[in-house]
CSV table of C-alpha atoms in Angstrom, one decimal:
chain,number,residue,atom,x,y,z
Z,5,PRO,CA,-9.9,-2.1,1.3
Z,6,ASP,CA,-12.5,0.3,-0.1
Z,7,LEU,CA,-13.1,-1.7,-3.3
Z,8,ASP,CA,-12.8,-5.3,-4.3
Z,9,VAL,CA,-10.6,-6.3,-7.2
Z,10,TYR,CA,-13.4,-6.2,-9.8
Z,11,GLN,CA,-14.5,-2.7,-8.7
Z,12,LEU,CA,-10.9,-1.5,-8.6
Z,13,ASN,CA,-10.2,-2.6,-12.2
Z,14,GLN,CA,-13.5,-1.1,-13.2
Z,15,LEU,CA,-12.5,2.3,-11.7
Z,16,LYS,CA,-9.1,2.2,-13.3
Z,17,SER,CA,-10.6,1.5,-16.7
Z,18,SER,CA,-13.2,4.2,-16.3
Z,19,ILE,CA,-10.6,6.8,-15.4
Z,20,PHE,CA,-8.4,5.8,-18.3
Z,21,HIS,CA,-11.3,6.1,-20.7
Z,22,MET,CA,-12.2,9.5,-19.3
Z,23,GLY,CA,-8.9,10.7,-20.9
Z,24,ALA,CA,-6.3,10.3,-18.3
Z,25,GLU,CA,-2.8,9.7,-19.7
Z,26,SER,CA,-1.9,7.1,-17.0
Z,27,VAL,CA,-3.7,5.6,-14.0
Z,28,HIS,CA,-2.2,3.8,-11.1
Z,29,CYS,CA,-4.6,2.2,-8.5
Z,30,ASP,CA,-4.3,0.1,-5.4
Z,31,SER,CA,-7.0,-0.8,-2.9
Z,32,TRP,CA,-6.7,2.6,-1.1
Z,33,LEU,CA,-5.7,5.2,-3.7
Z,34,CYS,CA,-6.0,5.9,-7.4
Z,35,GLN,CA,-3.5,8.4,-9.1
Z,36,ALA,CA,-4.4,9.8,-12.5
Z,37,GLU,CA,-2.2,12.0,-14.7
Z,38,GLU,CA,-3.5,14.6,-17.0
Z,39,ILE,CA,-7.2,13.8,-16.5
Z,40,PRO,CA,-9.5,16.4,-18.3
Z,41,ALA,CA,-11.2,18.8,-15.9
Z,42,GLU,CA,-14.6,18.0,-17.4
Z,43,ALA,CA,-14.2,14.4,-16.5
Z,44,LEU,CA,-13.9,15.1,-12.8
Z,45,VAL,CA,-17.6,15.8,-12.4
Z,46,ASN,CA,-18.5,12.4,-13.9
Z,47,LEU,CA,-15.8,10.7,-11.7
Z,48,ALA,CA,-17.1,12.5,-8.6
Z,49,THR,CA,-20.6,11.3,-9.2
Z,50,SER,CA,-19.7,7.7,-10.2
Z,51,GLY,CA,-20.2,6.3,-6.7
Z,52,LEU,CA,-16.8,4.6,-6.9
Z,53,ILE,CA,-14.7,7.2,-5.1
Z,54,LEU,CA,-14.8,9.0,-1.7
Z,55,PHE,CA,-13.1,12.3,-2.7
Z,56,ILE,CA,-10.8,13.9,-5.2
Z,57,GLU,CA,-7.8,16.0,-4.3
Z,58,PRO,CA,-4.8,17.5,-6.1
Z,59,SER,CA,-1.7,15.4,-6.4
Z,60,SER,CA,0.8,16.0,-3.5
Z,61,GLU,CA,3.9,17.9,-4.5
Z,62,LEU,CA,6.4,16.0,-2.2
Z,63,VAL,CA,9.4,17.8,-0.7
Z,64,PHE,CA,12.2,16.6,1.6
Z,65,GLU,CA,12.0,17.4,5.3
Z,66,ASN,CA,14.9,16.7,7.7
Z,67,ILE,CA,17.3,19.2,9.0
Z,68,TYR,CA,19.1,19.1,12.4
Z,69,ALA,CA,17.2,15.9,13.2
Z,70,ARG,CA,19.6,14.7,15.9
Z,71,SER,CA,19.5,17.9,17.9
Z,72,VAL,CA,15.8,18.4,17.4
Z,73,SER,CA,15.1,14.8,18.5
Z,74,ASN,CA,17.3,15.2,21.6
Z,75,ILE,CA,18.9,11.9,20.9
Z,76,ASP,CA,22.1,12.7,22.9
Z,77,ASP,CA,20.0,13.6,25.9
Z,78,VAL,CA,18.0,10.4,25.7
Z,79,LEU,CA,21.1,8.2,25.4
Z,80,SER,CA,23.0,10.1,28.1
Z,81,ASN,CA,20.2,10.3,30.7
Z,82,HIS,CA,18.2,7.2,30.2
Z,83,ASN,CA,19.4,4.0,28.7
Z,84,PRO,CA,22.5,4.2,26.5
Z,85,SER,CA,22.3,0.4,25.8
Z,86,LEU,CA,19.3,1.1,23.5
Z,87,THR,CA,20.9,0.6,20.1
Z,88,GLY,CA,18.1,-0.9,18.0
Z,89,GLN,CA,19.6,-4.4,18.2
Z,90,GLY,CA,17.2,-6.9,16.8
Z,91,GLN,CA,14.9,-4.3,15.3
Z,92,VAL,CA,13.9,-3.8,11.7
Z,93,VAL,CA,13.3,-0.3,10.4
Z,94,ALA,CA,11.9,0.9,7.0
Z,95,VAL,CA,13.0,4.1,5.3
Z,96,SER,CA,11.3,5.7,2.3
Z,97,ASP,CA,13.2,8.6,0.7
Z,98,SER,CA,15.1,9.8,-2.4
Z,99,GLY,CA,17.7,7.0,-2.7
Z,100,LEU,CA,20.5,5.4,-0.8
Z,101,ASP,CA,24.3,5.2,-1.1
Z,102,GLN,CA,24.4,1.5,-0.4
Z,103,ASP,CA,28.2,1.5,-0.1
Z,104,HIS,CA,28.1,4.0,2.7
Z,105,GLY,CA,30.4,2.6,5.5
Z,106,ASP,CA,27.9,3.4,8.2
Z,107,PHE,CA,25.4,0.8,6.9
Z,108,ASN,CA,27.7,-2.2,6.3
Z,109,GLY,CA,25.9,-5.5,6.7
Z,110,ARG,CA,22.6,-4.0,7.8
Z,111,ILE,CA,20.7,-3.2,4.6
Z,112,ARG,CA,18.1,-5.9,4.2
Z,113,ALA,CA,16.8,-4.8,0.8
Z,114,VAL,CA,16.1,-1.8,-1.4
Z,115,TYR,CA,12.7,-1.7,-3.1
Z,116,ASN,CA,11.6,0.4,-6.1
Z,117,GLN,CA,8.0,-0.6,-6.7
Z,118,TYR,CA,6.6,2.6,-5.2
Z,119,GLY,CA,9.1,4.9,-6.9
Z,120,PRO,CA,9.1,6.6,-10.3
Z,121,ASP,CA,12.0,4.6,-11.7
Z,122,ASN,CA,14.0,1.5,-10.9
Z,123,SER,CA,17.2,3.2,-9.6
Z,124,ALA,CA,18.0,3.3,-5.9
Z,125,ALA,CA,20.9,5.8,-6.5
Z,126,ASP,CA,20.9,8.9,-4.4
Z,127,MET,CA,22.0,11.1,-7.2
Z,128,HIS,CA,20.8,14.6,-6.4
Z,129,SER,CA,20.3,15.8,-2.8
Z,130,GLY,CA,21.7,12.9,-0.9
Z,131,HIS,CA,18.7,13.3,1.3
Z,132,GLY,CA,17.9,9.6,1.6
Z,133,THR,CA,21.4,8.7,2.7
Z,134,HIS,CA,21.3,11.6,5.1
Z,135,VAL,CA,18.1,10.6,6.9
Z,136,THR,CA,19.0,7.0,6.9
Z,137,ALA,CA,22.3,7.8,8.6
Z,138,THR,CA,20.5,10.1,11.1
Z,139,LEU,CA,18.5,7.1,12.2
Z,140,LEU,CA,20.8,4.2,11.5
Z,141,GLY,CA,24.4,5.3,11.0
Z,142,ASP,CA,26.8,3.3,13.2
Z,143,GLY,CA,29.4,6.1,13.3
Z,144,SER,CA,32.0,4.2,11.3
Z,145,GLY,CA,32.7,7.4,9.2
Z,146,ASP,CA,32.4,9.8,12.1
Z,147,SER,CA,31.9,8.6,15.7
Z,148,SER,CA,30.3,12.0,16.6
Z,149,SER,CA,27.6,11.4,14.0
Z,150,ARG,CA,26.3,8.1,15.3
Z,151,GLY,CA,22.6,7.5,14.5
Z,152,MET,CA,19.7,6.8,16.8
Z,153,ALA,CA,19.6,3.0,16.2
Z,154,PRO,CA,23.1,2.0,15.0
Z,155,ASN,CA,22.5,-1.7,15.4
Z,156,ALA,CA,19.1,-2.0,13.7
Z,157,THR,CA,18.8,-3.5,10.3
Z,158,PHE,CA,16.6,-1.8,7.6
Z,159,HIS,CA,15.1,-1.9,4.2
Z,160,PHE,CA,14.7,1.1,1.9
Z,161,TYR,CA,12.0,2.4,-0.5
Z,162,GLN,CA,13.4,4.8,-3.2
Z,163,LEU,CA,11.2,7.6,-4.4
Z,164,GLU,CA,13.4,9.8,-6.5
Z,165,TYR,CA,13.3,10.2,-10.3
Z,166,ASP,CA,17.0,10.2,-11.2
Z,167,GLN,CA,16.7,12.4,-14.4
Z,168,THR,CA,15.3,15.4,-12.5
Z,169,GLY,CA,15.6,14.7,-8.8
Z,170,ALA,CA,11.8,15.0,-8.4
Z,171,LEU,CA,10.3,13.1,-5.5
Z,172,ALA,CA,7.2,10.9,-6.3
Z,173,ARG,CA,5.4,7.9,-4.9
Z,174,TYR,CA,3.1,5.6,-6.8
Z,175,GLY,CA,0.5,3.8,-4.6
Z,176,SER,CA,-0.9,4.4,-1.2
Z,177,LEU,CA,0.9,4.7,2.1
Z,178,PHE,CA,-1.2,1.9,3.3
Z,179,ASP,CA,0.2,-0.4,0.6
Z,180,MET,CA,3.7,0.6,1.4
Z,181,PHE,CA,3.3,0.2,5.1
Z,182,ARG,CA,1.7,-3.2,4.6
Z,183,HIS,CA,4.6,-4.4,2.5
Z,184,SER,CA,7.0,-3.0,5.0
Z,185,TRP,CA,5.2,-4.9,7.9
Z,186,GLN,CA,5.4,-8.1,5.8
Z,187,GLN,CA,9.2,-7.6,5.7
Z,188,ASN,CA,9.2,-7.5,9.5
Z,189,ALA,CA,9.7,-3.7,9.9
Z,190,ARG,CA,7.9,-2.3,13.0
Z,191,MET,CA,9.0,1.3,12.4
Z,192,GLN,CA,8.7,3.4,9.2
Z,193,THR,CA,10.3,6.8,8.7
Z,194,ASN,CA,9.3,9.2,6.0
Z,195,SER,CA,11.2,12.5,6.1
Z,196,TRP,CA,9.2,14.2,3.3
Z,197,GLY,CA,5.8,15.8,3.0
Z,198,SER,CA,3.4,17.7,0.8
Z,199,GLU,CA,4.4,21.1,-0.3
Z,200,ASN,CA,1.0,22.1,-1.6
Z,201,LEU,CA,-1.4,20.2,0.8
Z,202,GLY,CA,0.4,20.9,4.1
Z,203,GLY,CA,-1.9,20.7,7.1
Z,204,GLN,CA,-4.8,19.1,5.1
Z,205,TYR,CA,-6.3,15.8,6.0
Z,206,ASN,CA,-5.8,14.1,2.7
Z,207,SER,CA,-5.6,10.6,1.2
Z,208,ASP,CA,-2.2,10.0,2.7
Z,209,SER,CA,-3.5,10.9,6.2
Z,210,ARG,CA,-6.5,8.6,5.8
Z,211,SER,CA,-4.2,5.8,4.5
Z,212,ALA,CA,-1.9,6.1,7.5
Z,213,ASP,CA,-4.8,6.2,9.9
Z,214,SER,CA,-6.4,3.1,8.3
Z,215,PHE,CA,-3.2,1.2,8.6
Z,216,ALA,CA,-2.7,2.1,12.3
Z,217,ASP,CA,-6.3,1.4,13.2
């Protein structure tokens, strides 16, 4: 981690007293809402942070995933017995229709500690259920729409605010990936990205690299 517990609490307190309406910090990322612009200079020169960036505006990204990924070609021409059996996968997205027939008996858990509310419902776009079925659907509802790993089990992180449908994540990717690893997942899928910071090497990029290092 970049800071120890004492330094992290000190940073969080400092940001709050600079006028931020709310502050959420873990060992890899601090997120502040409505911090006054004049406080940014003091924060940037405090010696406690590496850099400041705008908050990511997250949007969903997953269309035609099966055809783009050439899943049918892989299964037909290589090893059709690869079904994900014995594997644990993690998905982070809007929410999940947990009663979807394609997931029966394979949902290990649904977590909300990184999302903006405590609801796992997929109330607006249905995107979370869609991407989960793309990867993990077993074809019970439609055999022609079987997912990539229909025998794998999975856990899910919900990131949608039910009242508006907005996508938000609290905490770093590193912290989410670490939690996911501790729950035995060895693959994580995130079918969303930044609408305003696309292509930039930002805190999420660094967080993912640090975890993979």
